[in-house]
């Protein structure tokens, strides 16, 4: 029986709720189509309706449709909605993520790319383990050239869709003195020997399959009469190549996306894919969805005006039939704590007549959540952190706190066990078990047992040496406990234990954020009289209710907020250096600035009813107060759609009068400005190449400056990151 035979082909009710542009996107099924779907314009509705239209008109059978999403959740939702509109379950449609579709293709053709059809898909941990073996077998110093760094490089190449022999000279790296391409080739060979593939391979192997097997490619091109792709702005180069191969058959490809919401460049997404759609697919039709069903006019006009400052976009203007509502409120604050108090006070006011679920605080960087979390706990408002753990539950924060707990209470065996081999010291499970056995035998603490075990021959000499050094460090840190402030104590521990170096040498995407979190923790310690007071605070925080299923305020990064919507949105930290992010600007320049601006656009358009943007005039950074300038993005918002809060905190009410505000922030943001303004006065006499002296590490040379942090190569200690206060400039 034909699986589509019971479909009611005469029922076209799904078309009746579509606006003119949506209807055009649904009915334009022949040839390449790009649907530019702005925030809140109903893109999912269009995709679902388009599939229904194809099926109800019998243009294709379900198994002749390929629909690609970015998440399994999106795939399930789309399948459910299609089935609901069709009136029955849709069987046989190729609906899934890029990776799941890639697996399906490869399972049927594995032998053609040197694998068996039962090949294993390895995860990130497995990949790192394989690369560690490879680095070791090539006699490469894994401390200088860690496996995670190599994984980052290889994954980047695979996201670009290039094999080892296709890596361009300009894309090579100096990893292991230029051996990265050779290692990439060896890694691929190792995987094939083990009948395994990583996630990047699931797309790259398909590309290789299509390139080398024209008959296979033509079969898939013939099979898929219609191709649909969601979130096209988030595709990487490999996914783009994969799609082009498949779409060149019927050419009936429909990509839905928003160039103004391309915010994942840091993980390989290429906004150029959507910008070059007309070039890549000849005769393409572009349909713009601009009618917004989510936000009020002030919000949309402000977001549209902000994003107009980007050069790399196809262009569209969001509009709505909703009433104006409230303008976007801009408020200034003395410092970060003042800003957090104000935001949470407003949350309390809103919560009197609204559900907490409809309130969201969206930050640029993960470490910013700490101040808001602490304030919410103080006023007893429940909250959830979306897209990641709460601040004090993050791995690096737990590790740092574990070190402090042992210093505070040496008998704390749970904390000691957590960090005994973090960073790696060659103290494995065998050593830890031996310490546990002695502890149980003598009814003694783990740290005392560790001190006793180094006097024996129970553990290996290497382990004994590492353990002895760790215990010596703890004895010294304990002696410093009552002689120094908590912040300095933590920084000493993280430095001397090698913990900071561990994350500085880690080249994963997450590493910079973890370092930022550690710095935020250090800054937090300034608020506590002693170590005990801080640890008591943490205990109370961790004891807080962890059930995140009820009515709660939402806290998340701007990246995590994409695809979500709330009635009331707070956007704190709109300051130069923080947003747009200085690290991104320094690394990627104009490209990063445009992506940062898209982040701002995403943040504003998450709101249905109200948006509050705030900035602080100073923030604590690296233990010192840094003056801040309002984000350039505030100056780009249209005056008629914003309102400066008259009752500013601790600031002259005339600050925003007579265009003073605009004059203050409408400056030239070229590189020379950033280099002079973003670096504190005290280190402006230090430049890249400066010869310096450090009390502990000796003589070194500055290779990079990042605010007060100096990246220095020392003659006898290698590369370190040091705060400028702790170095002396040599004038010879």
CSV table of C-alpha atoms in Angstrom, one decimal, residues 338-729:
chain,number,residue,atom,x,y,z
A,338,UNK,CA,25.4,48.2,41.3
A,339,UNK,CA,24.3,46.9,37.9
A,340,UNK,CA,23.4,43.5,39.3
A,341,UNK,CA,21.4,45.0,42.2
A,342,UNK,CA,19.5,47.2,39.7
A,343,UNK,CA,18.7,44.3,37.3
A,344,UNK,CA,17.5,42.0,40.1
A,345,UNK,CA,15.4,44.8,41.7
A,346,UNK,CA,13.7,45.2,38.3
A,347,UNK,CA,13.2,41.5,38.1
A,348,UNK,CA,11.5,41.6,41.5
A,349,UNK,CA,9.2,44.4,40.2
A,350,UNK,CA,8.3,42.5,37.0
A,351,UNK,CA,7.7,39.3,38.9
A,352,UNK,CA,4.8,40.8,40.9
A,353,UNK,CA,2.6,40.7,37.7
A,354,UNK,CA,4.5,38.2,35.5
A,355,UNK,CA,5.9,34.7,35.7
A,356,UNK,CA,9.6,34.4,36.4
A,357,UNK,CA,9.9,32.1,33.3
A,358,UNK,CA,9.3,35.1,31.2
A,359,UNK,CA,12.3,37.0,32.4
A,360,UNK,CA,15.8,36.5,30.9
A,361,UNK,CA,19.2,37.9,31.7
A,362,UNK,CA,21.5,37.6,28.7
A,363,UNK,CA,25.3,38.1,29.1
A,364,UNK,CA,28.1,38.2,26.6
A,365,UNK,CA,30.5,35.9,28.6
A,366,UNK,CA,29.8,33.1,31.0
A,367,UNK,CA,31.7,34.5,33.9
A,368,UNK,CA,29.2,37.5,34.1
A,369,UNK,CA,26.5,35.2,35.5
A,370,UNK,CA,28.2,35.1,38.9
A,371,UNK,CA,27.1,38.6,40.2
A,372,UNK,CA,23.5,38.0,39.1
A,373,UNK,CA,23.5,34.5,40.6
A,374,UNK,CA,24.8,35.8,43.9
A,375,UNK,CA,22.2,38.6,43.9
A,376,UNK,CA,19.3,36.3,43.1
A,377,UNK,CA,20.3,34.0,45.9
A,378,UNK,CA,20.5,37.0,48.3
A,379,UNK,CA,16.9,38.1,47.5
A,380,UNK,CA,15.7,34.5,47.3
A,381,UNK,CA,14.5,34.5,43.7
A,382,UNK,CA,14.8,31.1,42.0
A,383,UNK,CA,16.8,30.9,38.7
A,384,UNK,CA,18.2,28.5,36.2
A,385,UNK,CA,21.3,28.8,34.0
A,386,UNK,CA,20.6,27.7,30.5
A,387,UNK,CA,23.3,26.2,28.3
A,388,UNK,CA,25.7,25.4,31.1
A,389,UNK,CA,26.1,24.9,34.8
A,390,UNK,CA,25.7,27.5,37.5
A,391,UNK,CA,28.9,29.5,38.2
A,392,UNK,CA,30.0,27.7,41.3
A,393,UNK,CA,29.2,24.3,39.7
A,394,UNK,CA,31.6,24.8,36.8
A,395,UNK,CA,34.5,22.4,36.6
A,396,UNK,CA,37.3,25.0,36.9
A,397,UNK,CA,35.5,26.7,39.8
A,398,UNK,CA,35.0,23.5,41.7
A,399,UNK,CA,38.7,22.6,41.2
A,400,UNK,CA,39.8,26.0,42.5
A,401,UNK,CA,37.5,25.8,45.5
A,402,UNK,CA,38.8,22.2,46.2
A,403,UNK,CA,42.3,23.6,46.5
A,404,UNK,CA,41.0,26.3,48.9
A,405,UNK,CA,39.1,23.7,50.9
A,406,UNK,CA,42.2,21.6,51.5
A,407,UNK,CA,44.2,24.7,52.5
A,408,UNK,CA,41.4,25.7,54.9
A,409,UNK,CA,40.8,22.2,56.2
A,410,UNK,CA,43.6,19.7,55.4
A,411,UNK,CA,41.4,16.8,56.5
A,412,UNK,CA,39.0,17.4,53.6
A,413,UNK,CA,39.5,14.2,51.8
A,414,UNK,CA,36.8,14.8,49.2
A,415,UNK,CA,38.5,18.0,48.0
A,416,UNK,CA,41.9,16.5,48.2
A,417,UNK,CA,40.9,13.6,46.0
A,418,UNK,CA,39.4,15.9,43.4
A,419,UNK,CA,42.6,17.8,42.8
A,420,UNK,CA,45.4,15.3,43.7
A,421,UNK,CA,46.0,14.7,39.9
A,422,UNK,CA,44.6,18.0,38.5
A,423,UNK,CA,46.5,19.1,36.6
A,424,UNK,CA,48.1,15.7,35.6
A,425,UNK,CA,50.9,14.8,38.0
A,426,UNK,CA,51.3,11.1,37.3
A,427,UNK,CA,49.1,10.2,40.3
A,428,UNK,CA,46.7,7.7,38.9
A,429,UNK,CA,44.1,5.4,40.5
A,430,UNK,CA,46.7,3.0,41.8
A,431,UNK,CA,48.3,5.7,43.9
A,432,UNK,CA,45.0,7.1,45.1
A,433,UNK,CA,43.9,3.6,46.1
A,434,UNK,CA,47.1,3.1,48.1
A,435,UNK,CA,46.4,6.3,49.9
A,436,UNK,CA,42.8,5.3,50.6
A,437,UNK,CA,43.9,1.9,51.9
A,438,UNK,CA,46.4,3.5,54.3
A,439,UNK,CA,43.8,6.0,55.4
A,440,UNK,CA,41.3,3.2,56.2
A,441,UNK,CA,44.0,1.1,57.9
A,442,UNK,CA,45.2,3.9,60.2
A,443,UNK,CA,41.8,5.7,60.5
A,444,UNK,CA,43.6,8.8,59.3
A,445,UNK,CA,42.9,11.6,56.8
A,446,UNK,CA,43.8,11.3,53.1
A,447,UNK,CA,46.4,14.0,53.3
A,448,UNK,CA,48.1,12.6,56.4
A,449,UNK,CA,48.1,9.2,54.7
A,450,UNK,CA,49.6,10.7,51.6
A,451,UNK,CA,52.4,12.2,53.8
A,452,UNK,CA,53.0,8.8,55.4
A,453,UNK,CA,52.9,6.8,52.1
A,454,UNK,CA,55.8,8.8,50.6
A,455,UNK,CA,57.9,7.4,53.4
A,456,UNK,CA,57.3,3.9,52.1
A,457,UNK,CA,58.0,2.0,48.9
A,458,UNK,CA,54.3,1.3,48.3
A,459,UNK,CA,54.0,3.7,45.3
A,460,UNK,CA,56.3,4.2,42.3
A,461,UNK,CA,59.3,6.6,42.6
A,462,UNK,CA,57.8,9.0,40.0
A,463,UNK,CA,54.5,9.1,41.8
A,464,UNK,CA,56.3,9.5,45.2
A,465,UNK,CA,58.2,12.5,43.8
A,466,UNK,CA,55.0,14.2,42.4
A,467,UNK,CA,53.1,13.5,45.6
A,468,UNK,CA,55.9,14.9,47.7
A,469,UNK,CA,56.0,18.1,45.7
A,470,UNK,CA,52.2,18.5,46.0
A,471,UNK,CA,52.3,18.1,49.8
A,472,UNK,CA,55.2,20.6,50.1
A,473,UNK,CA,53.1,23.1,48.1
A,474,UNK,CA,50.1,22.5,50.4
A,475,UNK,CA,52.2,23.0,53.5
A,476,UNK,CA,53.4,26.3,52.1
A,477,UNK,CA,49.9,27.4,51.0
A,478,UNK,CA,48.6,26.5,54.5
A,479,UNK,CA,51.3,28.7,56.1
A,480,UNK,CA,50.2,31.6,53.8
A,481,UNK,CA,46.5,31.1,54.7
A,482,UNK,CA,46.4,33.6,57.6
A,483,UNK,CA,49.2,35.9,56.3
A,484,UNK,CA,47.8,37.0,53.0
A,485,UNK,CA,44.4,37.9,51.5
A,486,UNK,CA,42.2,35.3,50.0
A,487,UNK,CA,42.6,36.5,46.4
A,488,UNK,CA,46.4,36.5,46.5
A,489,UNK,CA,46.3,33.0,48.1
A,490,UNK,CA,44.1,31.7,45.3
A,491,UNK,CA,46.3,33.2,42.6
A,492,UNK,CA,49.4,31.7,44.3
A,493,UNK,CA,47.8,28.3,44.4
A,494,UNK,CA,46.6,28.3,40.8
A,495,UNK,CA,50.0,29.5,39.6
A,496,UNK,CA,52.2,27.2,41.6
A,497,UNK,CA,50.0,24.1,41.1
A,498,UNK,CA,50.2,24.5,37.4
A,499,UNK,CA,46.4,24.8,37.2
A,500,UNK,CA,46.4,28.2,35.3
A,501,UNK,CA,49.1,26.9,32.9
A,502,UNK,CA,46.9,23.9,32.2
A,503,UNK,CA,44.1,26.0,30.8
A,504,UNK,CA,46.5,28.5,29.1
A,505,UNK,CA,48.0,25.6,27.2
A,506,UNK,CA,44.6,24.1,26.4
A,507,UNK,CA,43.6,25.3,22.9
A,508,UNK,CA,40.0,24.1,23.1
A,509,UNK,CA,37.2,26.6,22.5
A,510,UNK,CA,36.2,26.4,26.1
A,511,UNK,CA,39.6,27.2,27.6
A,512,UNK,CA,39.5,31.1,27.4
A,513,UNK,CA,36.1,31.1,29.1
A,514,UNK,CA,37.4,28.9,31.9
A,515,UNK,CA,40.3,31.3,32.5
A,516,UNK,CA,37.8,34.2,32.6
A,517,UNK,CA,35.7,32.3,35.2
A,518,UNK,CA,38.8,31.8,37.3
A,519,UNK,CA,39.6,35.5,37.1
A,520,UNK,CA,36.0,36.3,38.1
A,521,UNK,CA,36.4,33.9,41.1
A,522,UNK,CA,39.5,35.8,42.1
A,523,UNK,CA,37.8,39.1,41.8
A,524,UNK,CA,34.9,37.7,43.9
A,525,UNK,CA,37.3,36.9,46.7
A,526,UNK,CA,37.9,40.6,47.2
A,527,UNK,CA,34.5,40.8,48.9
A,528,UNK,CA,35.4,38.3,51.7
A,529,UNK,CA,37.2,39.0,54.9
A,530,UNK,CA,38.8,35.6,55.0
A,531,UNK,CA,38.9,32.1,53.5
A,532,UNK,CA,36.4,30.7,55.9
A,533,UNK,CA,33.8,33.4,55.1
A,534,UNK,CA,34.1,32.6,51.4
A,535,UNK,CA,33.8,28.9,51.8
A,536,UNK,CA,30.8,29.3,54.0
A,537,UNK,CA,29.2,31.4,51.2
A,538,UNK,CA,29.9,28.8,48.6
A,539,UNK,CA,28.4,26.1,50.8
A,540,UNK,CA,25.2,28.1,51.1
A,541,UNK,CA,25.1,28.7,47.4
A,542,UNK,CA,25.7,25.0,46.5
A,543,UNK,CA,23.0,24.0,49.0
A,544,UNK,CA,20.5,26.1,47.1
A,545,UNK,CA,17.6,24.2,45.4
A,546,UNK,CA,18.8,22.6,42.2
A,547,UNK,CA,15.4,21.7,40.8
A,548,UNK,CA,15.2,23.8,37.6
A,549,UNK,CA,11.8,22.7,36.4
A,550,UNK,CA,9.7,25.3,38.2
A,551,UNK,CA,9.0,29.1,37.6
A,552,UNK,CA,12.5,30.6,37.5
A,553,UNK,CA,14.4,33.5,36.0
A,554,UNK,CA,16.5,32.5,33.1
A,555,UNK,CA,20.2,33.4,32.9
A,556,UNK,CA,22.3,32.5,29.9
A,557,UNK,CA,24.9,33.8,27.4
A,558,UNK,CA,23.7,35.5,24.2
A,559,UNK,CA,24.9,32.5,22.2
A,560,UNK,CA,22.7,30.2,24.3
A,561,UNK,CA,19.7,32.5,23.9
A,562,UNK,CA,19.4,32.0,20.1
A,563,UNK,CA,16.1,30.4,19.2
A,564,UNK,CA,14.5,31.4,22.6
A,565,UNK,CA,12.1,34.2,23.4
A,566,UNK,CA,10.9,35.9,26.6
A,567,UNK,CA,8.6,38.7,27.6
A,568,UNK,CA,11.3,40.7,29.4
A,569,UNK,CA,15.0,40.7,28.5
A,570,UNK,CA,17.9,42.3,30.4
A,571,UNK,CA,21.1,42.9,28.5
A,572,UNK,CA,23.8,43.9,31.0
A,573,UNK,CA,27.5,44.6,30.4
A,574,UNK,CA,27.2,46.6,27.2
A,575,UNK,CA,30.7,48.1,27.5
A,576,UNK,CA,33.7,48.3,25.2
A,577,UNK,CA,36.0,45.4,25.7
A,578,UNK,CA,33.2,43.3,27.2
A,579,UNK,CA,30.7,43.7,24.4
A,580,UNK,CA,32.0,43.9,21.7
A,581,UNK,CA,34.5,41.4,23.2
A,582,UNK,CA,38.0,42.7,23.0
A,583,UNK,CA,39.6,39.3,22.6
A,584,UNK,CA,37.5,38.6,19.6
A,585,UNK,CA,38.2,41.9,18.0
A,586,UNK,CA,42.0,41.5,18.6
A,587,UNK,CA,41.9,38.1,16.9
A,588,UNK,CA,39.5,38.5,14.0
A,589,UNK,CA,39.1,42.3,13.5
A,590,UNK,CA,36.1,43.5,11.4
A,591,UNK,CA,34.8,40.0,11.0
A,592,UNK,CA,34.5,39.6,14.7
A,593,UNK,CA,32.9,43.1,15.1
A,594,UNK,CA,30.1,42.2,12.7
A,595,UNK,CA,29.5,38.9,14.5
A,596,UNK,CA,29.4,40.7,17.9
A,597,UNK,CA,26.9,43.1,16.4
A,598,UNK,CA,24.8,40.2,15.2
A,599,UNK,CA,24.9,38.9,18.8
A,600,UNK,CA,23.5,42.2,19.9
A,601,UNK,CA,20.7,41.9,17.3
A,602,UNK,CA,19.9,38.4,18.6
A,603,UNK,CA,19.8,39.6,22.2
A,604,UNK,CA,17.4,42.4,21.5
A,605,UNK,CA,15.1,40.3,19.4
A,606,UNK,CA,14.7,37.6,22.1
A,607,UNK,CA,12.2,40.0,23.8
A,608,UNK,CA,8.5,40.2,23.2
A,609,UNK,CA,7.6,43.2,25.4
A,610,UNK,CA,10.6,45.0,27.1
A,611,UNK,CA,14.3,45.3,26.8
A,612,UNK,CA,16.7,46.9,29.3
A,613,UNK,CA,20.3,47.5,28.3
A,614,UNK,CA,22.8,48.5,31.0
A,615,UNK,CA,26.5,49.3,31.4
A,616,UNK,CA,28.8,50.0,34.3
A,617,UNK,CA,31.4,52.8,34.5
A,618,UNK,CA,33.9,50.5,36.1
A,619,UNK,CA,34.5,46.9,36.8
A,620,UNK,CA,37.0,44.9,38.7
A,621,UNK,CA,39.4,43.1,36.5
A,622,UNK,CA,42.6,41.3,37.5
A,623,UNK,CA,42.1,42.6,41.0
A,624,UNK,CA,42.0,46.3,40.0
A,625,UNK,CA,39.2,48.7,39.0
A,626,UNK,CA,39.1,49.4,35.3
A,627,UNK,CA,37.1,52.3,33.9
A,628,UNK,CA,34.7,51.3,31.2
A,629,UNK,CA,33.2,53.1,28.1
A,630,UNK,CA,29.7,52.4,26.9
A,631,UNK,CA,29.5,49.9,24.0
A,632,UNK,CA,29.6,51.5,20.6
A,633,UNK,CA,26.4,49.4,19.9
A,634,UNK,CA,24.5,51.7,22.3
A,635,UNK,CA,25.4,54.7,20.1
A,636,UNK,CA,24.0,52.8,17.0
A,637,UNK,CA,20.5,52.4,18.5
A,638,UNK,CA,18.0,54.9,17.2
A,639,UNK,CA,17.1,57.7,19.6
A,640,UNK,CA,13.4,57.5,18.9
A,641,UNK,CA,13.3,53.9,20.1
A,642,UNK,CA,15.4,54.1,23.3
A,643,UNK,CA,15.0,55.9,26.6
A,644,UNK,CA,17.8,56.7,29.0
A,645,UNK,CA,16.8,56.0,32.6
A,646,UNK,CA,16.6,59.4,34.4
A,647,UNK,CA,17.3,57.9,37.8
A,648,UNK,CA,20.8,56.7,37.0
A,649,UNK,CA,22.7,55.0,39.8
A,650,UNK,CA,25.5,57.1,41.4
A,651,UNK,CA,26.0,59.3,38.3
A,652,UNK,CA,25.2,62.9,37.4
A,653,UNK,CA,21.7,63.1,35.9
A,654,UNK,CA,23.1,65.5,33.3
A,655,UNK,CA,25.3,62.8,31.9
A,656,UNK,CA,23.1,62.1,29.0
A,657,UNK,CA,21.9,65.6,28.4
A,658,UNK,CA,22.9,67.8,25.4
A,659,UNK,CA,24.2,64.9,23.5
A,660,UNK,CA,27.0,64.4,26.0
A,661,UNK,CA,26.5,60.7,25.9
A,662,UNK,CA,26.7,60.5,22.1
A,663,UNK,CA,29.8,62.6,22.2
A,664,UNK,CA,31.4,60.4,24.7
A,665,UNK,CA,31.0,57.2,22.8
A,666,UNK,CA,31.0,58.4,19.2
A,667,UNK,CA,34.8,58.1,18.9
A,668,UNK,CA,37.1,56.5,16.4
A,669,UNK,CA,37.3,52.8,17.1
A,670,UNK,CA,40.3,52.1,14.9
A,671,UNK,CA,43.1,49.8,16.1
A,672,UNK,CA,45.3,52.7,17.4
A,673,UNK,CA,42.5,53.7,19.7
A,674,UNK,CA,42.0,50.2,21.1
A,675,UNK,CA,45.7,49.8,21.7
A,676,UNK,CA,46.0,52.9,23.7
A,677,UNK,CA,42.7,52.9,25.5
A,678,UNK,CA,42.3,49.3,26.4
A,679,UNK,CA,45.6,48.9,28.1
A,680,UNK,CA,46.0,50.5,31.6
A,681,UNK,CA,48.3,53.4,31.9
A,682,UNK,CA,50.8,51.6,34.0
A,683,UNK,CA,51.8,49.1,31.3
A,684,UNK,CA,51.8,51.5,28.2
A,685,UNK,CA,55.6,51.5,28.4
A,686,UNK,CA,55.6,47.8,27.9
A,687,UNK,CA,55.4,46.7,24.3
A,688,UNK,CA,55.7,43.4,22.5
A,689,UNK,CA,59.4,42.5,22.6
A,690,UNK,CA,60.1,44.2,26.0
A,691,UNK,CA,62.7,42.5,28.1
A,692,UNK,CA,61.4,42.0,31.6
A,693,UNK,CA,62.4,40.4,34.9
A,694,UNK,CA,60.1,38.3,37.2
A,695,UNK,CA,61.1,37.4,40.8
A,696,UNK,CA,60.4,33.7,40.4
A,697,UNK,CA,60.8,33.0,36.6
A,698,UNK,CA,63.8,35.4,35.9
A,699,UNK,CA,64.4,37.0,32.5
A,700,UNK,CA,61.9,36.9,29.7
A,701,UNK,CA,60.5,38.7,26.7
A,702,UNK,CA,56.9,39.9,26.1
A,703,UNK,CA,55.2,38.3,23.1
A,704,UNK,CA,51.6,39.4,23.7
A,705,UNK,CA,49.7,42.0,25.7
A,706,UNK,CA,46.1,41.6,26.8
A,707,UNK,CA,45.0,44.3,29.1
A,708,UNK,CA,47.1,43.8,32.3
A,709,UNK,CA,48.0,40.2,31.3
A,710,UNK,CA,51.4,39.8,29.6
A,711,UNK,CA,52.3,36.7,27.7
A,712,UNK,CA,56.0,36.2,28.3
A,713,UNK,CA,58.5,33.6,27.2
A,714,UNK,CA,61.1,33.1,30.0
A,715,UNK,CA,64.6,31.8,29.2
A,716,UNK,CA,64.4,28.9,31.7
A,717,UNK,CA,60.6,28.4,32.3
A,718,UNK,CA,59.0,28.7,28.9
A,719,UNK,CA,55.8,30.6,28.2
A,720,UNK,CA,53.8,32.1,31.1
A,721,UNK,CA,51.0,34.7,31.5
A,722,UNK,CA,51.8,37.2,34.2
A,723,UNK,CA,50.0,40.3,35.5
A,724,UNK,CA,52.0,43.4,34.7
A,725,UNK,CA,52.3,44.4,38.4
A,726,UNK,CA,54.6,41.5,39.0
A,727,UNK,CA,57.3,42.2,36.4
A,728,UNK,CA,60.1,44.7,36.1
A,729,UNK,CA,61.0,46.3,32.8
